Amino acid sequence: MANYGYFDDRNREYVITDPKTPVKWINYIGTLAFGGFVDHTGGALICKSDPALNRITKYIPQLPSSEFKGETLYLRFRAGDRYQVFSPYFVPTLDRYDRYECHVGLGYTRIVSEFHGIRTDVTIFVPPGDSRVIRDYEFTNVSGQPIELDAVPVVEYTHPDALKQFTNADWVPQTMQSRVHDDQHGIKILIQYPFMRRDITINYFTSNQPASSFETDRARFLGDHEYGTWANPTGLQAAELGNYEARRGDNIAALLHHLGVVQPGETRRLITQLGQEVSVAATLLLVRRYRDERKVDAAFDKMARFWDNYLTAMQVETPDVNMNRMLNIYNPRQCHVTQNWSRYLSLYQLGFGARGIGFRDTAQDVMGVMAHAPAEARTLIEMLLSVQRGNGSAFHQFNPLTMIADAGDSREVEGAPDYYGDDHLWIVLAIAAYLKETGDLAFLDKTVPYYDKDRAGHPVETGTVLDHMRRAVGFTMSNVGAHGLPLLGFADWNDTVNLRAGAESLFVAHLYGKALLEMIDLARHMGDSAAADRYTGYYAAMKARVNDQAWDGEWYVRYFDADGSPLGSEANTYGQIYVNGQSWPVIAGFATPDRARQALDSVYLRLNTRNGIKLSVPGFDGWDPTRGGITTYPPGAKENGGIFLHANPWVIMAEALLGNGERAFEYYDQINPVAKNDKIDEFECEPYVYPQNVLSDDHPQFGLARNSWLTGTASWAYQAATQYILGIIPTYDGLRIDPCIPRCWDGFRLLRRFRGAVYQIEVKNSDHVGRGVRSVLVDGKPIQGNLVPVLKEGKVHKVKVVMG
Ligand code: GLC
């Protein structure tokens, strides 16, 4: 099996050593405020604040991997009567390389390559809080001969309205404009904008070296009426570029730098900047700063410190190397990316505006960063609450720039319910997680408007955060169907099961149960026993309805259709058993002990594979409008019985809740992407992040992953591992320690920042019990039970736990 790279834990990098990965592997730089992704051959999709309405580079993922996408750099030197032209990124010239490494780092990508005797070492990143991409190049002559070298970085722009770029080939090219600004010392700044934004926003591209010429028109750069190609641009065979300021067409930014004769062993540095500002004047001030190499180094160090601080919120040392790698570096990193980009922009989710920020997705994502970045989580929670409706339900998604919300795919189906049964309930879990992490109960009193607007566009109602939570559970309580179970709405977590109006969802029932547990816990903590009793009553009523009506014999059913018939039952031909129908009654505490065990055993028997747990079986075998989107997929793909990884950690959590550490860990380990590094020909995606889905054994390409990076798997795998397997659980009153680990483990260590103190936790499992805490010493003193209280801020506290 081919191997495409390795993990370098010391530098917190994954190093790709063969550029011909089965699909592009990417990394994120910057944030949604300014940033995007860079692929391992240097292509980049960059936007500011919104990939749909303010996109900067043109990156078309559907084109073959060999194609230019967004940005590259060419090097050239004279070879006889022509120039030898090549790209140190491999793409788009595809030359034979002597060395290639792409270091996928925390917030940066560094590519080191050797072609034609030139070593290029380029680091690509966005300085923290800044609106520019920096590419910091070093070119070293390793050939043994002097080389007279030219460097030509090139960017291709898109119209900022990303979809228009592809739907209107008349208006878009007529509007695109470029011009040059000659700055000090021969340095050029290329300015680009669509005509209507000329006086408001400009894109710019510049470097820290004099450029002798430039090009801004793609056709002229590629030459021969664009029969010149990105692999071999005709424009690069001339001594100078055309110095053409485009007044229409496909705009690029190319700068020709004569680096002069580079002697053997000599290195030249070139720093490029691609950014967006309000005006040329504003640009000048900022770009000059990063022409100074020391300022670039300092910005890079600042970014490294951000990640140090972020990651040290939790560090683990378990007997499992792959788990350590994920929990210490890649999983919290992926959580940061998902909370930033939701499901908006990746190689698979193309950011054209149909989606924006998903309500349920982001509510789950924030739980993954809670220990590391609670303030960021809080900001996002407030944003989400502002798209909750006055009736307690939520809009499915919203655009982060305009804050305009909508009802998602339900708009496309005539007569379908205009809400999703689950969206609003997730926010209750997210807020509870925030409160437990921070103890910031004052947040509950903060007022946030509901989304509903009057004619002038002003919100008609405002409520406290606590009121938002109450209305969320209230909406589900009062929107039930024939069995007294919550209505499905257009769909629940499983977007693709779209039953007729009137259908009921057991998933929503369970999620409601879990949300009620949080409401009860919070009410007790606040001393509001009346509220606690009320919610306990609702909880008991729903628990009884679930158990009276939804047990199918060996597992719980998943839905009741509008006519009262079950889906997720032995009685069905397709979709007999659904995994979320089994994990969630355990998480909600609804399942009785016998049923909980049996339901999870049914999952193991019917749904488990060596690559993860399938969402359901048997897969639907053809389009069925009465079931909806799920039947658009062939069996074994995505929601139709694929291994939809997001649902796997919930089974891990359920097994841990039942005390089965062996099974919980087995499920964790079998989906750990790190372990796929040796199976890339099958898996294909990045081994340093969770993908959303893997084809199941009901599909001929079993094991093939897709939709990497932006998935709820990141947040839940992290929560499952740290809070359920390792069992370090934030509560209102401190950290509860309740591990559920494989019996063979001797124990583990964990460092956890919590409420301003550092908890240095050491868990000993010398008796190999796997579950149960016998004693806890806090700073040398024994405590009763397993709840370590909130400890003195600013100090490191030693917590010694003995299992037994
Ligand atoms: C996608 C969606 C998510 C949904 C899941 C299952 O990941 O982003 O909201 O829950 O699919 O359908």
mmCIF file with all atom_site columns, C-alpha atoms and ligand atoms in Angstrom, residues 343 355 360-361 493-496 639 644 646 692, ligand 1:
data_model
loop_
_atom_site.group_PDB
_atom_site.id
_atom_site.type_symbol
_atom_site.label_atom_id
_atom_site.label_alt_id
_atom_site.label_comp_id
_atom_site.label_asym_id
_atom_site.label_entity_id
_atom_site.label_seq_id
_atom_site.pdbx_PDB_ins_code
_atom_site.Cartn_x
_atom_site.Cartn_y
_atom_site.Cartn_z
_atom_site.occupancy
_atom_site.B_iso_or_equiv
_atom_site.pdbx_formal_charge
_atom_site.auth_seq_id
_atom_site.auth_comp_id
_atom_site.auth_asym_id
_atom_site.auth_atom_id
_atom_site.pdbx_PDB_model_num
ATOM   1  C CA . ARG A 1 343 ? -20.355 23.378 7.058  1.00 0.00 ? 343 ARG A CA 1
ATOM   2  C CA . ARG A 1 355 ? -25.879 26.817 3.363  1.00 0.00 ? 355 ARG A CA 1
ATOM   3  C CA . ARG A 1 360 ? -27.632 22.540 14.624 1.00 0.00 ? 360 ARG A CA 1
ATOM   4  C CA . ASP A 1 361 ? -24.138 22.056 13.260 1.00 0.00 ? 361 ASP A CA 1
ATOM   5  C CA . TRP A 1 493 ? -30.505 15.279 12.718 1.00 0.00 ? 493 TRP A CA 1
ATOM   6  C CA . ASN A 1 494 ? -30.768 12.983 9.718  1.00 0.00 ? 494 ASN A CA 1
ATOM   7  C CA . ASP A 1 495 ? -31.475 15.634 7.106  1.00 0.00 ? 495 ASP A CA 1
ATOM   8  C CA . THR A 1 496 ? -32.398 13.084 4.493  1.00 0.00 ? 496 THR A CA 1
ATOM   9  C CA . GLU A 1 639 ? -27.169 8.643  5.219  1.00 0.00 ? 639 GLU A CA 1
ATOM   10 C CA . PHE A 1 644 ? -21.804 8.470  8.788  1.00 0.00 ? 644 PHE A CA 1
ATOM   11 C CA . HIS A 1 646 ? -20.920 11.884 13.238 1.00 0.00 ? 646 HIS A CA 1
ATOM   12 C CA . GLN A 1 692 ? -17.967 13.093 7.456  1.00 0.00 ? 692 GLN A CA 1
HETATM 13 C C1 . GLC B 2 .   ? -24.687 16.828 7.526  1.00 0.00 ? 1   GLC B C1 1
HETATM 14 C C2 . GLC B 2 .   ? -25.331 18.072 8.065  1.00 0.00 ? 1   GLC B C2 1
HETATM 15 C C3 . GLC B 2 .   ? -25.865 17.855 9.459  1.00 0.00 ? 1   GLC B C3 1
HETATM 16 C C4 . GLC B 2 .   ? -26.734 16.625 9.508  1.00 0.00 ? 1   GLC B C4 1
HETATM 17 C C5 . GLC B 2 .   ? -26.003 15.423 8.957  1.00 0.00 ? 1   GLC B C5 1
HETATM 18 C C6 . GLC B 2 .   ? -26.870 14.199 8.885  1.00 0.00 ? 1   GLC B C6 1
HETATM 19 O O1 . GLC B 2 .   ? -23.506 16.582 8.210  1.00 0.00 ? 1   GLC B O1 1
HETATM 20 O O2 . GLC B 2 .   ? -24.412 19.136 8.097  1.00 0.00 ? 1   GLC B O2 1
HETATM 21 O O3 . GLC B 2 .   ? -26.593 18.966 9.879  1.00 0.00 ? 1   GLC B O3 1
HETATM 22 O O4 . GLC B 2 .   ? -27.117 16.408 10.838 1.00 0.00 ? 1   GLC B O4 1
HETATM 23 O O5 . GLC B 2 .   ? -25.549 15.721 7.657  1.00 0.00 ? 1   GLC B O5 1
HETATM 24 O O6 . GLC B 2 .   ? -27.887 14.304 7.947  1.00 0.00 ? 1   GLC B O6 1
#
